Amino acid sequence: MSSISIPAEFTLHRKNIYNHTNANQWIVSHARPYLWIIVMIIVGAIGNAALAAYVPVLTGDAFNAMIQLPPDTSVLLPLAIIIGVSQIIRGVLQLGRNFGAELMAQYMERDIRDELYLSLLGKSMTFHNLQPVGDTMARATNDVREVNFMFNPGVNLVVGSFMFIVMLFAATPRYHPSLLITPTIFTIIYFVALARYLKTLAPITDEVRATFGDMNTHLSESLDGVEVMKGAAQEGAEVDRFVSNARRVRDSFVSQGDLEGRYIAMLILGAAYAGGLVHALLLFRAGTIDLGAVIAYFGLLRLLEFPTFTSTWAYSQISSGMSSARRILELINMETRLDQNASGLTSDMRGEVEFRGVSFSYPAGEPVIQDVSFKIKQGQTVAIVGQTGAGKTSLAKLINRTYDITSGQVLIDGVDVREWNLAALRSQISIIEQDIFLFSRSLSDNIAFGKPSASKDEITAASVASQAHDFILEFDQGYATVVGERGVTLSGGQRQRIALARAFLTDPRILVLDDSTSAIDSATEDKIQRAISNAARGRTTFIITHRLSQIRWADLIIVMRKGRIAAIGTHDELMKTSEAYSRIFRE
Ligand code: DCP
Ligand code: MG
């Protein structure tokens, strides 16, 4: 068992994680730890099929006893008892097979879900920005479920019914070897038809899974953007788009059903019964076999019903499961560009930050940061200003390697950020984003997010420092108040103070506050101002802001324009030298 060796932001070690690019091998390696269950399924399947074949054999014997002159009724009771007991044992074996398959299916689902979740957490922001959430959700829920169904009923019935064919071959020669002709012809046609069926089925099940993923992507996006959609009165258009997506899912399901319906196996089963019966009767007429053998043989032929019936959908279940496995594995193996650099520097930060000729562009995009250089001493406060789209947020995200730069160097304490151990780097840098995300948990859980071990007192102290304490106490539940999804019950200013409280608790050496919202009433503004100056004390702080009061008291001001530094210096210097800067203050 090897752990993932693809570059990951965070490699989370756990057993049962494998490194594969081929879905078949991947599934096999997941199944390997449960070999004992597979043995149980196979033993159950063999026993079940053997005892199913035993009934027609006994029936044939009973028939022979009855048609003797005089009929020998004494064998009937023992035969009945044997049939009864054997079918009870068969029930137990069948239970073992079904139970084993279900157990296996659930274990597989759990392991694969764990592996997928861990790999998603380990992926870079570049990946998460590009990968639609709805599609990921479809893969993490439905596709994982399909892999479960692949084992039960899929593999369960395929193995179970295959054994019925084997038992037919085992029992038939007992009556006459030539009676094997019909089962042989049937089996050859059955497998040839099956192979062709599966070959046409695979692209269709791929299509079914893919259209389902697309539909989910669209659904999750329109729910995320429901406010925008309603605001623009676009419900109608969105419904139309959804309907057309749903229609594609339906169409692909229908074409799968169509193919399943045209599958030839049922037809050849009828032909096998007819052919087998004629053959047995001819042998009987020639005196080669007795009447009991005809009866038993016909009963044995009926064993073919199970494999024929299940093959129309048990194999397509496996086909769907493999399509899903490919989709899950594709997601797991999608490249992530960041390397966590596990062996990198882990020491305590002082908080010096230097940019040396840094350029950066998003994947397949124009450069959004170009040739940026500056140096900040430990404990300084820096204001980054500039118009919307100037690259302020992007610049800040290069500091903790949310994204890796394209060229140049970002150094912290004189060490390139790529030389730092990523976990050590990020745990000492705290970025409060423009769009603050709160989890649907209690306020105290949200505040303690970066430090789950925090005590109640610590949480309260952090909230007091970030000016959040007062408004939290105004809620009926206080700190236990559960935030609605995405924090909709809190205002922008309140959310910001919760995020600041988070930062107080984790006590980072570098704090980045992306605060581009400016429309806040002056009382709140005042509180936030105080919270920020509390937070900035004793650590290197970057503030991205439009608020003049905050800009003014910064040690250094960086004016960004179209990804470049337009001006840099203190307030007084810039007022003298920068036309662009002094214009901000004149307005
Ligand atoms: N950009 C992108 N992909 C992203 C984020 C941004 O291509 N995931 C582009 C959009 C802009 C440029 O990068 O053209 C700079 O975006 P920023 O978010 O860095 O800009 P600001 O933070 O300066 O803008 P604002 O003040 O609106 O927050
Ligand atoms: Mg921004």
PDB file of N, CA and C in Angstrom, residues 190-203 256-264 311-317 319:
ATOM      1  N   TYR A 190     -24.155 -16.652 -25.771  1.00  0.00           N
ATOM      2  CA  TYR A 190     -24.379 -15.780 -24.611  1.00  0.00           C
ATOM      3  C   TYR A 190     -23.183 -14.858 -24.388  1.00  0.00           C
ATOM      4  N   PHE A 191     -21.978 -15.438 -24.355  1.00  0.00           N
ATOM      5  CA  PHE A 191     -20.811 -14.600 -24.056  1.00  0.00           C
ATOM      6  C   PHE A 191     -20.411 -13.702 -25.221  1.00  0.00           C
ATOM      7  N   VAL A 192     -20.586 -14.218 -26.463  1.00  0.00           N
ATOM      8  CA  VAL A 192     -20.286 -13.351 -27.610  1.00  0.00           C
ATOM      9  C   VAL A 192     -21.244 -12.160 -27.615  1.00  0.00           C
ATOM     10  N   ALA A 193     -22.534 -12.436 -27.395  1.00  0.00           N
ATOM     11  CA  ALA A 193     -23.526 -11.362 -27.369  1.00  0.00           C
ATOM     12  C   ALA A 193     -23.230 -10.404 -26.222  1.00  0.00           C
ATOM     13  N   LEU A 194     -22.844 -10.976 -25.099  1.00  0.00           N
ATOM     14  CA  LEU A 194     -22.553 -10.157 -23.929  1.00  0.00           C
ATOM     15  C   LEU A 194     -21.383  -9.213 -24.199  1.00  0.00           C
ATOM     16  N   ALA A 195     -20.331  -9.758 -24.813  1.00  0.00           N
ATOM     17  CA  ALA A 195     -19.154  -8.935 -25.094  1.00  0.00           C
ATOM     18  C   ALA A 195     -19.524  -7.773 -26.010  1.00  0.00           C
ATOM     19  N   ARG A 196     -20.321  -8.075 -27.035  1.00  0.00           N
ATOM     20  CA  ARG A 196     -20.726  -7.016 -27.960  1.00  0.00           C
ATOM     21  C   ARG A 196     -21.623  -5.995 -27.266  1.00  0.00           C
ATOM     22  N   TYR A 197     -22.514  -6.512 -26.437  1.00  0.00           N
ATOM     23  CA  TYR A 197     -23.432  -5.663 -25.685  1.00  0.00           C
ATOM     24  C   TYR A 197     -22.655  -4.698 -24.789  1.00  0.00           C
ATOM     25  N   LEU A 198     -21.675  -5.251 -24.055  1.00  0.00           N
ATOM     26  CA  LEU A 198     -20.916  -4.417 -23.131  1.00  0.00           C
ATOM     27  C   LEU A 198     -20.092  -3.376 -23.869  1.00  0.00           C
ATOM     28  N   LYS A 199     -19.609  -3.745 -25.047  1.00  0.00           N
ATOM     29  CA  LYS A 199     -18.793  -2.817 -25.822  1.00  0.00           C
ATOM     30  C   LYS A 199     -19.626  -1.607 -26.255  1.00  0.00           C
ATOM     31  N   THR A 200     -20.863  -1.847 -26.684  1.00  0.00           N
ATOM     32  CA  THR A 200     -21.715  -0.715 -27.063  1.00  0.00           C
ATOM     33  C   THR A 200     -22.241   0.004 -25.830  1.00  0.00           C
ATOM     34  N   LEU A 201     -22.341  -0.738 -24.740  1.00  0.00           N
ATOM     35  CA  LEU A 201     -22.917  -0.144 -23.537  1.00  0.00           C
ATOM     36  C   LEU A 201     -21.960   0.853 -22.870  1.00  0.00           C
ATOM     37  N   ALA A 202     -20.658   0.547 -22.880  1.00  0.00           N
ATOM     38  CA  ALA A 202     -19.703   1.371 -22.129  1.00  0.00           C
ATOM     39  C   ALA A 202     -19.791   2.865 -22.484  1.00  0.00           C
ATOM     40  N   PRO A 203     -19.745   3.245 -23.790  1.00  0.00           N
ATOM     41  CA  PRO A 203     -19.836   4.678 -24.085  1.00  0.00           C
ATOM     42  C   PRO A 203     -21.170   5.289 -23.638  1.00  0.00           C
ATOM     43  N   GLN A 256     -29.620   3.920 -22.994  1.00  0.00           N
ATOM     44  CA  GLN A 256     -29.114   2.758 -22.257  1.00  0.00           C
ATOM     45  C   GLN A 256     -30.218   1.694 -22.152  1.00  0.00           C
ATOM     46  N   GLY A 257     -31.434   2.128 -21.812  1.00  0.00           N
ATOM     47  CA  GLY A 257     -32.554   1.203 -21.677  1.00  0.00           C
ATOM     48  C   GLY A 257     -32.882   0.530 -23.003  1.00  0.00           C
ATOM     49  N   ASP A 258     -32.788   1.315 -24.061  1.00  0.00           N
ATOM     50  CA  ASP A 258     -33.065   0.809 -25.396  1.00  0.00           C
ATOM     51  C   ASP A 258     -32.112  -0.342 -25.733  1.00  0.00           C
ATOM     52  N   LEU A 259     -30.840  -0.100 -25.438  1.00  0.00           N
ATOM     53  CA  LEU A 259     -29.840  -1.119 -25.726  1.00  0.00           C
ATOM     54  C   LEU A 259     -30.079  -2.361 -24.864  1.00  0.00           C
ATOM     55  N   GLU A 260     -30.393  -2.135 -23.587  1.00  0.00           N
ATOM     56  CA  GLU A 260     -30.669  -3.265 -22.699  1.00  0.00           C
ATOM     57  C   GLU A 260     -31.850  -4.072 -23.225  1.00  0.00           C
ATOM     58  N   GLY A 261     -32.865  -3.337 -23.742  1.00  0.00           N
ATOM     59  CA  GLY A 261     -34.069  -3.993 -24.236  1.00  0.00           C
ATOM     60  C   GLY A 261     -33.814  -4.848 -25.471  1.00  0.00           C
ATOM     61  N   ARG A 262     -32.842  -4.416 -26.287  1.00  0.00           N
ATOM     62  CA  ARG A 262     -32.604  -5.151 -27.531  1.00  0.00           C
ATOM     63  C   ARG A 262     -31.615  -6.301 -27.359  1.00  0.00           C
ATOM     64  N   TYR A 263     -31.203  -6.490 -26.111  1.00  0.00           N
ATOM     65  CA  TYR A 263     -30.230  -7.530 -25.834  1.00  0.00           C
ATOM     66  C   TYR A 263     -30.829  -8.909 -26.148  1.00  0.00           C
ATOM     67  N   ILE A 264     -30.073  -9.725 -26.843  1.00  0.00           N
ATOM     68  CA  ILE A 264     -30.593 -10.932 -27.482  1.00  0.00           C
ATOM     69  C   ILE A 264     -30.767 -12.139 -26.545  1.00  0.00           C
ATOM     70  N   SER A 311     -28.301 -10.956 -16.770  1.00  0.00           N
ATOM     71  CA  SER A 311     -27.268 -10.355 -17.609  1.00  0.00           C
ATOM     72  C   SER A 311     -27.737  -9.061 -18.258  1.00  0.00           C
ATOM     73  N   THR A 312     -29.065  -8.872 -18.438  1.00  0.00           N
ATOM     74  CA  THR A 312     -29.505  -7.633 -19.080  1.00  0.00           C
ATOM     75  C   THR A 312     -29.156  -6.422 -18.234  1.00  0.00           C
ATOM     76  N   TRP A 313     -29.192  -6.568 -16.908  1.00  0.00           N
ATOM     77  CA  TRP A 313     -28.898  -5.362 -16.119  1.00  0.00           C
ATOM     78  C   TRP A 313     -27.749  -5.506 -15.137  1.00  0.00           C
ATOM     79  N   ALA A 314     -27.393  -6.740 -14.734  1.00  0.00           N
ATOM     80  CA  ALA A 314     -26.276  -6.870 -13.788  1.00  0.00           C
ATOM     81  C   ALA A 314     -24.969  -6.408 -14.443  1.00  0.00           C
ATOM     82  N   TYR A 315     -24.814  -6.753 -15.727  1.00  0.00           N
ATOM     83  CA  TYR A 315     -23.594  -6.314 -16.406  1.00  0.00           C
ATOM     84  C   TYR A 315     -23.609  -4.819 -16.670  1.00  0.00           C
ATOM     85  N   SER A 316     -24.781  -4.269 -16.954  1.00  0.00           N
ATOM     86  CA  SER A 316     -24.801  -2.826 -17.182  1.00  0.00           C
ATOM     87  C   SER A 316     -24.542  -2.093 -15.868  1.00  0.00           C
ATOM     88  N   GLN A 317     -24.881  -2.742 -14.755  1.00  0.00           N
ATOM     89  CA  GLN A 317     -24.549  -2.164 -13.458  1.00  0.00           C
ATOM     90  C   GLN A 317     -23.029  -2.098 -13.292  1.00  0.00           C
ATOM     91  N   SER A 319     -20.949  -1.982 -15.791  1.00  0.00           N
ATOM     92  CA  SER A 319     -20.502  -0.990 -16.755  1.00  0.00           C
ATOM     93  C   SER A 319     -20.656   0.430 -16.184  1.00  0.00           C
TER      94      SER A 319
END
